[in-house]
Amino acid sequence: DTAVSQTPKYLVTQMGNDKSIKCEQNLGHDTMYWYKQDSKKFLKIMFSYNNKELIINETVPNRFSPKSPDKAHLNLHINSLELGDSAVYFCASSQSGLGDYEQYFGPGTRLTVT
Amino acid sequence: AQTVTQSQPEMSVQEAETVTLSCTYDTSENNYYLFWYKQPPSRQMILVIRQEAYKQQNATENRFSVNFQKAAKSFSLKISDSQLGDTAMYFCAFIPLGGAQKLVFGQGTRLTINP
């Protein structure tokens, strides 16, 4: 019954490694997002995809690369991890055209870079 | 650029009291939505309430209500009869309906309900 799921929920890795976070939604939504929540709890959008097409790409280092194999999945790959990448990453989804603009969030992935 | 400001980093009230969280925003857009999200210690982001900018009537969801003042660009959240389970971070958020529909969050208010 999970609407938006992310794996893994916790990720601890060393600087310089490459890692991926996966996101899946079973709500039938056509738009998916990645947000980053920093240590001060500030949430900021990173990317948005609509029907597998990138529509929002904020000022994010190009070490971060989103990939959407289909409209139910949006994965985030991070190359050459840095200490400053430590944060909670949230995936979210929404359906365009419904008129309520609500975004449904996943449980978050806490990434710790050591 | 759109910005959302929550001027109260932390608040604390006793159970059963009423508490109001403040939020102001800055935009040149005329059509937009405003939201309050709750983030309990579990980390899950939960939608509390939404308000369409074109509606003058303030939204209400059970114990939660908003005071939406469009001219003042203010969107406060009132929690009545507060419960221990209301303890959480609360985020005010804004989304314009034109252009890239990015959800912009405020800095959050940490609310603690004391027994």
mmCIF file of C-alpha atoms in Angstrom, chain A residues 9-10 33 35 37 40-45 55-56 58 88 90 96 99-110, chain B residues 4 33 35 37 39 42-47 50 52 54 89 91 95-97 100-108 110:
data_model
loop_
_atom_site.group_PDB
_atom_site.id
_atom_site.type_symbol
_atom_site.label_atom_id
_atom_site.label_comp_id
_atom_site.label_asym_id
_atom_site.label_seq_id
_atom_site.Cartn_x
_atom_site.Cartn_y
_atom_site.Cartn_z
ATOM 1 C CA LYS A 9 16.250 4.478 3.987
ATOM 2 C CA TYR A 10 19.752 4.868 5.360
ATOM 3 C CA TYR A 33 10.669 15.100 -7.759
ATOM 4 C CA TYR A 35 14.305 17.235 -2.738
ATOM 5 C CA GLN A 37 16.811 18.435 3.289
ATOM 6 C CA LYS A 40 19.081 22.685 9.346
ATOM 7 C CA LYS A 41 15.954 20.967 8.004
ATOM 8 C CA PHE A 42 15.721 23.267 4.982
ATOM 9 C CA LEU A 43 14.020 21.542 2.029
ATOM 10 C CA LYS A 44 14.951 22.465 -1.506
ATOM 11 C CA ILE A 45 13.932 20.991 -4.819
ATOM 12 C CA ILE A 55 11.388 19.770 -16.367
ATOM 13 C CA ILE A 56 13.116 21.234 -13.323
ATOM 14 C CA GLU A 58 17.954 23.420 -10.013
ATOM 15 C CA VAL A 88 18.070 13.548 3.822
ATOM 16 C CA PHE A 90 13.134 12.966 -0.392
ATOM 17 C CA SER A 96 -0.586 17.263 -13.172
ATOM 18 C CA GLY A 99 -5.833 21.015 -9.816
ATOM 19 C CA ASP A 100 -4.755 20.332 -6.248
ATOM 20 C CA TYR A 101 -0.969 20.394 -6.736
ATOM 21 C CA GLU A 102 -0.407 18.159 -3.715
ATOM 22 C CA GLN A 103 2.900 16.369 -3.676
ATOM 23 C CA TYR A 104 3.171 13.000 -1.954
ATOM 24 C CA PHE A 105 6.479 12.360 -0.271
ATOM 25 C CA GLY A 106 8.469 9.215 0.299
ATOM 26 C CA PRO A 107 9.960 8.375 3.698
ATOM 27 C CA GLY A 108 13.319 9.936 2.864
ATOM 28 C CA THR A 109 16.824 8.520 2.571
ATOM 29 C CA ARG A 110 19.367 9.684 5.126
ATOM 30 C CA VAL B 4 8.704 31.690 2.024
ATOM 31 C CA TYR B 33 -1.362 27.263 -3.847
ATOM 32 C CA PHE B 35 0.413 24.360 1.939
ATOM 33 C CA TYR B 37 3.292 20.179 5.779
ATOM 34 C CA GLN B 39 7.248 16.410 9.574
ATOM 35 C CA SER B 42 9.557 9.745 11.812
ATOM 36 C CA ARG B 43 10.720 12.119 9.034
ATOM 37 C CA GLN B 44 7.652 11.507 6.859
ATOM 38 C CA MET B 45 6.274 14.660 5.209
ATOM 39 C CA ILE B 46 2.523 14.835 5.749
ATOM 40 C CA LEU B 47 0.194 17.375 4.159
ATOM 41 C CA ARG B 50 -3.884 23.497 1.494
ATOM 42 C CA GLU B 52 -5.930 28.014 -3.214
ATOM 43 C CA TYR B 54 -8.149 32.451 -5.604
ATOM 44 C CA MET B 89 8.408 20.369 12.340
ATOM 45 C CA PHE B 91 6.729 23.698 6.930
ATOM 46 C CA ILE B 95 3.708 26.618 -5.476
ATOM 47 C CA PRO B 96 3.001 28.963 -8.390
ATOM 48 C CA LEU B 97 0.629 27.673 -11.021
ATOM 49 C CA ALA B 100 7.872 25.552 -13.607
ATOM 50 C CA GLN B 101 5.733 24.472 -10.699
ATOM 51 C CA LYS B 102 8.339 24.312 -7.984
ATOM 52 C CA LEU B 103 7.283 23.799 -4.390
ATOM 53 C CA VAL B 104 9.160 26.357 -2.296
ATOM 54 C CA PHE B 105 9.449 25.696 1.433
ATOM 55 C CA GLY B 106 9.965 27.930 4.431
ATOM 56 C CA GLN B 107 12.653 27.196 7.000
ATOM 57 C CA GLY B 108 10.260 25.324 9.250
ATOM 58 C CA ARG B 110 9.689 23.158 15.412
#
